[in-house]
mmCIF file of C-alpha atoms in Angstrom:
data_model
loop_
_atom_site.group_PDB
_atom_site.id
_atom_site.type_symbol
_atom_site.label_atom_id
_atom_site.label_comp_id
_atom_site.label_asym_id
_atom_site.label_seq_id
_atom_site.Cartn_x
_atom_site.Cartn_y
_atom_site.Cartn_z
ATOM 1 C CA MET A 263 -2.825 -12.638 11.059
ATOM 2 C CA LYS A 264 -1.535 -14.793 8.321
ATOM 3 C CA LYS A 265 1.607 -15.364 6.186
ATOM 4 C CA SER A 266 1.326 -12.158 4.204
ATOM 5 C CA LYS A 267 3.931 -9.612 3.164
ATOM 6 C CA ILE A 268 3.867 -5.800 3.470
ATOM 7 C CA GLY A 269 5.520 -4.299 0.440
ATOM 8 C CA ASN A 270 8.641 -6.290 -0.606
ATOM 9 C CA PRO A 271 10.789 -7.046 2.434
ATOM 10 C CA LEU A 272 14.406 -7.774 1.669
ATOM 11 C CA PRO A 273 15.355 -11.480 2.067
ATOM 12 C CA MET A 274 17.715 -10.924 5.008
ATOM 13 C CA ALA A 275 17.760 -8.598 7.966
ATOM 14 C CA GLY A 276 20.627 -9.075 10.296
ATOM 15 C CA MET A 277 22.132 -12.352 9.036
ATOM 16 C CA THR A 278 24.249 -11.412 5.947
ATOM 17 C CA GLN A 279 25.986 -8.283 4.694
ATOM 18 C CA ASP A 280 23.730 -8.326 1.604
ATOM 19 C CA ALA A 281 20.718 -7.568 3.829
ATOM 20 C CA ALA A 282 22.035 -4.475 5.614
ATOM 21 C CA GLN A 283 19.715 -2.300 3.585
ATOM 22 C CA GLY A 284 16.391 -2.391 5.521
ATOM 23 C CA VAL A 285 12.922 -3.506 4.552
ATOM 24 C CA ASP A 286 12.316 -2.142 1.008
ATOM 25 C CA GLY A 287 8.861 -0.813 0.330
ATOM 26 C CA LEU A 288 7.946 -0.372 4.043
ATOM 27 C CA PRO A 289 7.218 3.211 5.168
ATOM 28 C CA MET A 290 9.675 3.712 8.018
ATOM 29 C CA GLY A 291 7.512 5.860 10.255
ATOM 30 C CA GLY A 292 5.087 8.658 9.447
ATOM 31 C CA GLY A 293 3.145 9.071 6.255
ATOM 32 C CA GLU A 294 -0.200 7.701 7.538
ATOM 33 C CA SER A 295 -3.161 8.048 5.212
ATOM 34 C CA ALA A 296 -5.660 10.689 6.491
ATOM 35 C CA ALA A 297 -8.359 7.979 6.155
ATOM 36 C CA PHE A 298 -6.390 5.618 8.379
ATOM 37 C CA GLU A 299 -7.581 5.842 11.985
ATOM 38 C CA LEU A 300 -6.588 2.686 13.921
ATOM 39 C CA ASP A 301 -2.908 2.735 14.783
ATOM 40 C CA LEU A 302 -1.754 -0.112 17.126
ATOM 41 C CA ALA A 303 1.998 0.549 16.778
ATOM 42 C CA ASP A 304 3.693 0.022 20.155
ATOM 43 C CA HIS A 305 0.822 -2.241 21.282
ATOM 44 C CA PHE A 306 0.737 -5.908 22.224
ATOM 45 C CA LEU A 307 -1.551 -8.195 20.257
ATOM 46 C CA ILE A 308 -2.484 -11.008 22.636
ATOM 47 C CA ALA A 309 -4.058 -14.141 21.179
ATOM 48 C CA MET A 310 -7.286 -15.039 22.867
ATOM 49 C CA PRO A 311 -7.038 -18.343 24.760
ATOM 50 C CA SER A 312 -9.619 -19.777 22.395
ATOM 51 C CA MET A 313 -7.423 -19.257 19.349
ATOM 52 C CA ASP A 314 -6.320 -22.618 18.142
ATOM 53 C CA ASP A 315 -4.078 -21.385 15.313
ATOM 54 C CA PRO A 316 -0.856 -23.444 15.214
ATOM 55 C CA VAL A 317 1.213 -20.440 14.468
ATOM 56 C CA PHE A 318 -0.316 -17.697 16.687
ATOM 57 C CA GLY A 319 -2.160 -19.527 19.422
ATOM 58 C CA GLY A 320 -0.855 -18.419 22.778
ATOM 59 C CA THR A 321 1.325 -15.746 21.376
ATOM 60 C CA VAL A 322 1.935 -12.009 22.123
ATOM 61 C CA VAL A 323 2.849 -9.926 19.104
ATOM 62 C CA TYR A 324 4.621 -6.607 19.508
ATOM 63 C CA VAL A 325 3.353 -4.229 16.712
ATOM 64 C CA CYS A 326 6.207 -2.226 15.200
ATOM 65 C CA GLU A 327 4.178 -0.391 12.505
ATOM 66 C CA HIS A 328 0.469 -0.231 11.704
ATOM 67 C CA ASN A 329 -0.816 1.962 8.856
ATOM 68 C CA ASP A 330 -2.718 1.837 5.645
ATOM 69 C CA LYS A 331 -0.090 -0.462 4.154
ATOM 70 C CA GLY A 332 -0.723 -3.064 6.810
ATOM 71 C CA VAL A 333 0.869 -4.395 9.975
ATOM 72 C CA LEU A 334 4.465 -5.402 10.833
ATOM 73 C CA GLY A 335 5.005 -7.129 14.290
ATOM 74 C CA VAL A 336 7.144 -9.648 16.066
ATOM 75 C CA VAL A 337 6.042 -12.506 18.265
ATOM 76 C CA ILE A 338 7.851 -12.053 21.620
ATOM 77 C CA ASN A 339 7.113 -15.332 23.444
ATOM 78 C CA LYS A 340 7.728 -18.238 21.090
ATOM 79 C CA PRO A 341 11.349 -19.345 21.309
ATOM 80 C CA THR A 342 13.011 -21.402 18.657
ATOM 81 C CA ASP A 343 15.720 -24.094 19.367
ATOM 82 C CA MET A 344 18.336 -21.593 18.045
ATOM 83 C CA THR A 345 20.494 -19.652 20.508
ATOM 84 C CA MET A 346 22.502 -16.474 20.002
ATOM 85 C CA GLU A 347 25.636 -18.596 19.998
ATOM 86 C CA VAL A 348 24.382 -20.583 17.059
ATOM 87 C CA LEU A 349 23.320 -17.499 15.171
ATOM 88 C CA PHE A 350 26.663 -15.716 15.709
ATOM 89 C CA GLU A 351 28.460 -18.749 14.383
ATOM 90 C CA ARG A 352 26.247 -18.805 11.299
ATOM 91 C CA ILE A 353 26.984 -15.224 10.457
ATOM 92 C CA ASP A 354 30.656 -15.452 11.392
ATOM 93 C CA LEU A 355 30.669 -12.972 14.191
ATOM 94 C CA LYS A 356 32.919 -13.518 17.268
ATOM 95 C CA LEU A 357 31.903 -12.337 20.623
ATOM 96 C CA ALA A 358 34.149 -10.094 22.494
ATOM 97 C CA GLU A 359 35.715 -11.473 25.662
ATOM 98 C CA GLY A 360 33.405 -11.329 28.601
ATOM 99 C CA LEU A 361 30.208 -11.452 26.632
ATOM 100 C CA ARG A 362 30.022 -15.129 26.042
ATOM 101 C CA THR A 363 28.371 -16.053 29.321
ATOM 102 C CA THR A 364 25.654 -13.384 29.198
ATOM 103 C CA VAL A 365 24.670 -13.661 25.456
ATOM 104 C CA VAL A 366 25.290 -17.168 24.070
ATOM 105 C CA ASN A 367 22.363 -18.995 25.647
ATOM 106 C CA GLU A 368 19.708 -16.435 24.841
ATOM 107 C CA PRO A 369 17.141 -18.001 22.626
ATOM 108 C CA ILE A 370 16.052 -16.642 19.214
ATOM 109 C CA MET A 371 12.323 -15.959 18.936
ATOM 110 C CA PHE A 372 9.996 -17.204 16.176
ATOM 111 C CA GLY A 373 8.865 -13.685 15.194
ATOM 112 C CA GLY A 374 6.298 -14.914 12.640
ATOM 113 C CA PRO A 375 5.865 -16.809 9.407
ATOM 114 C CA VAL A 376 6.945 -13.972 7.103
ATOM 115 C CA GLN A 377 10.579 -14.008 5.907
ATOM 116 C CA ASP A 378 11.140 -16.858 8.368
ATOM 117 C CA ASP A 379 14.606 -17.509 7.115
ATOM 118 C CA ARG A 380 15.773 -14.027 8.091
ATOM 119 C CA GLY A 381 16.703 -12.255 11.248
ATOM 120 C CA PHE A 382 15.161 -9.179 12.883
ATOM 121 C CA VAL A 383 16.049 -7.295 16.067
ATOM 122 C CA LEU A 384 13.877 -5.480 18.583
ATOM 123 C CA HIS A 385 15.964 -3.395 20.950
ATOM 124 C CA THR A 386 16.233 -0.241 23.011
ATOM 125 C CA PRO A 387 17.458 2.672 20.780
ATOM 126 C CA HIS A 388 21.153 2.834 21.255
ATOM 127 C CA SER A 389 22.934 4.051 18.139
ATOM 128 C CA HIS A 390 22.406 4.725 14.493
ATOM 129 C CA TYR A 391 22.085 1.505 12.431
ATOM 130 C CA SER A 392 21.864 1.461 8.667
ATOM 131 C CA SER A 393 18.224 0.164 8.597
ATOM 132 C CA SER A 394 16.267 0.844 11.693
ATOM 133 C CA LEU A 395 12.739 2.008 12.587
ATOM 134 C CA THR A 396 12.369 3.881 15.848
ATOM 135 C CA VAL A 397 8.928 2.799 17.155
ATOM 136 C CA THR A 398 9.194 4.733 20.481
ATOM 137 C CA PRO A 399 11.949 6.264 22.503
ATOM 138 C CA GLU A 400 12.255 2.836 24.231
ATOM 139 C CA VAL A 401 11.917 0.457 21.235
ATOM 140 C CA ALA A 402 13.519 0.206 17.793
ATOM 141 C CA PHE A 403 13.267 -2.460 15.057
ATOM 142 C CA THR A 404 16.459 -3.013 13.111
ATOM 143 C CA THR A 405 16.893 -5.129 10.003
ATOM 144 C CA SER A 406 20.590 -4.682 9.333
ATOM 145 C CA ILE A 407 23.510 -6.695 10.540
ATOM 146 C CA ASP A 408 25.335 -3.771 12.102
ATOM 147 C CA VAL A 409 23.326 -4.105 15.288
ATOM 148 C CA LEU A 410 24.531 -7.595 15.781
ATOM 149 C CA GLU A 411 28.055 -6.542 14.963
ATOM 150 C CA ALA A 412 27.733 -3.989 17.729
ATOM 151 C CA VAL A 413 26.479 -6.664 20.150
ATOM 152 C CA ALA A 414 29.432 -8.890 19.300
ATOM 153 C CA SER A 415 31.850 -6.044 20.015
ATOM 154 C CA GLY A 416 30.195 -5.165 23.337
ATOM 155 C CA THR A 417 28.776 -1.852 22.153
ATOM 156 C CA GLY A 418 25.314 -2.970 21.176
ATOM 157 C CA PRO A 419 21.946 -2.182 22.930
ATOM 158 C CA THR A 420 21.581 -3.378 26.452
ATOM 159 C CA ARG A 421 18.118 -4.855 25.926
ATOM 160 C CA MET A 422 17.157 -6.724 22.785
ATOM 161 C CA LEU A 423 15.042 -9.610 21.287
ATOM 162 C CA VAL A 424 16.308 -11.307 18.171
ATOM 163 C CA SER A 425 13.791 -13.144 16.020
ATOM 164 C CA ILE A 426 13.653 -15.333 12.898
ATOM 165 C CA GLY A 427 10.754 -14.016 10.804
ATOM 166 C CA TYR A 428 8.129 -11.443 11.527
ATOM 167 C CA SER A 429 4.306 -11.169 11.559
ATOM 168 C CA GLY A 430 2.570 -9.328 8.795
ATOM 169 C CA CYS A 431 -0.925 -8.454 7.917
ATOM 170 C CA SER A 432 -2.173 -7.006 4.631
ATOM 171 C CA PRO A 433 -4.401 -3.858 4.807
ATOM 172 C CA GLY A 434 -7.578 -4.479 6.798
ATOM 173 C CA GLN A 435 -6.659 -8.076 7.782
ATOM 174 C CA LEU A 436 -5.934 -7.273 11.389
ATOM 175 C CA GLU A 437 -9.075 -5.092 11.748
ATOM 176 C CA GLU A 438 -11.061 -8.036 10.512
ATOM 177 C CA GLU A 439 -9.426 -10.377 13.026
ATOM 178 C CA LEU A 440 -10.079 -7.928 15.849
ATOM 179 C CA GLY A 441 -13.666 -7.778 14.777
ATOM 180 C CA ARG A 442 -13.887 -11.592 15.251
ATOM 181 C CA ASN A 443 -12.412 -11.196 18.804
ATOM 182 C CA GLY A 444 -9.294 -13.061 17.825
ATOM 183 C CA TRP A 445 -6.981 -10.717 19.689
ATOM 184 C CA LEU A 446 -6.810 -8.526 22.700
ATOM 185 C CA THR A 447 -4.856 -5.296 22.396
ATOM 186 C CA VAL A 448 -2.994 -3.297 25.042
ATOM 187 C CA LYS A 449 -0.296 -0.584 25.140
ATOM 188 C CA ALA A 450 2.985 -2.371 25.142
ATOM 189 C CA ASP A 451 5.376 -2.379 28.149
ATOM 190 C CA PRO A 452 8.993 -2.871 27.016
ATOM 191 C CA ALA A 453 9.777 -4.674 30.369
ATOM 192 C CA VAL A 454 7.446 -7.501 29.309
ATOM 193 C CA MET A 455 9.373 -8.334 26.128
ATOM 194 C CA PHE A 456 12.918 -7.416 27.242
ATOM 195 C CA ASP A 457 13.062 -8.322 30.925
ATOM 196 C CA LEU A 458 10.561 -11.103 31.802
ATOM 197 C CA PRO A 459 11.231 -14.802 31.266
ATOM 198 C CA ILE A 460 9.647 -15.999 28.033
ATOM 199 C CA GLU A 461 7.096 -18.164 29.729
ATOM 200 C CA GLU A 462 5.762 -15.218 31.774
ATOM 201 C CA ARG A 463 5.141 -12.792 29.020
ATOM 202 C CA TYR A 464 1.719 -13.995 27.834
ATOM 203 C CA ASN A 465 0.208 -13.686 31.267
ATOM 204 C CA ALA A 466 1.965 -10.446 32.006
ATOM 205 C CA ALA A 467 0.607 -8.876 28.778
ATOM 206 C CA ILE A 468 -2.917 -9.916 29.767
ATOM 207 C CA LYS A 469 -2.411 -8.353 33.253
ATOM 208 C CA LEU A 470 -1.665 -5.085 31.591
ATOM 209 C CA LEU A 471 -5.386 -4.974 30.761
ATOM 210 C CA GLY A 472 -6.208 -5.450 34.439
ATOM 211 C CA ILE A 473 -7.488 -8.934 33.660
ATOM 212 C CA ASP A 474 -6.791 -12.139 35.559
ATOM 213 C CA PRO A 475 -5.389 -14.566 33.012
ATOM 214 C CA MET A 476 -6.970 -17.479 34.817
ATOM 215 C CA MET A 477 -10.414 -15.908 34.558
ATOM 216 C CA LEU A 478 -9.910 -15.271 30.845
ATOM 217 C CA ALA A 479 -8.892 -18.798 30.233
ATOM 218 C CA SER A 480 -11.900 -20.075 32.228
ATOM 219 C CA GLU A 481 -14.312 -17.924 30.146
ATOM 220 C CA ALA A 482 -12.687 -19.157 26.916
ATOM 221 C CA GLY A 483 -13.110 -22.728 28.031
ATOM 222 C CA HIS A 484 -16.878 -22.227 28.469
ATOM 223 C CA ALA A 485 -17.380 -20.293 25.263
#
């Protein structure tokens, strides 16, 4: 997975009013090519312990969409030094009374190297937002500021992950990397990305495969 774009993503997704239009050129669900067979949407991509890539080493990527146009995903376990408090200040949103203690210290994730000056939100489907992809009944991917406006007012989704940037693959790129054993894949569990502490998400994702993370690390160390 590299710094590549799918279609022509808009420059902002959740951080200015100009961006509340979605991800231009990205098919928002459905429309898969008949020739396209592998669909890893709603899966975790888990970087193999042997991966030494400075961007994706040690990461878990939640795949929002995978089709003949490529892959769009979000890293769920790589926090930045930005918090929700800083983000809300930058986009001039004021939190409603009572929300400050529960929201302000939440870290913003590094979602990936594509559009890494823009904001993206993974969350439980809660309401209709102007640019949102429903991945499953439990997970949506929103690229418009109205989801953060709802959070600030106290009417937003109860579970969410905000990222700067996303992870993208061009057509065939992920399949090639899977063929080189760069990633493990497993059906995603929303509890891993929404409920667990960040430092526990990598091992928890591996355990979804029924694998002991320590054994996997040991095998990689002797490869």
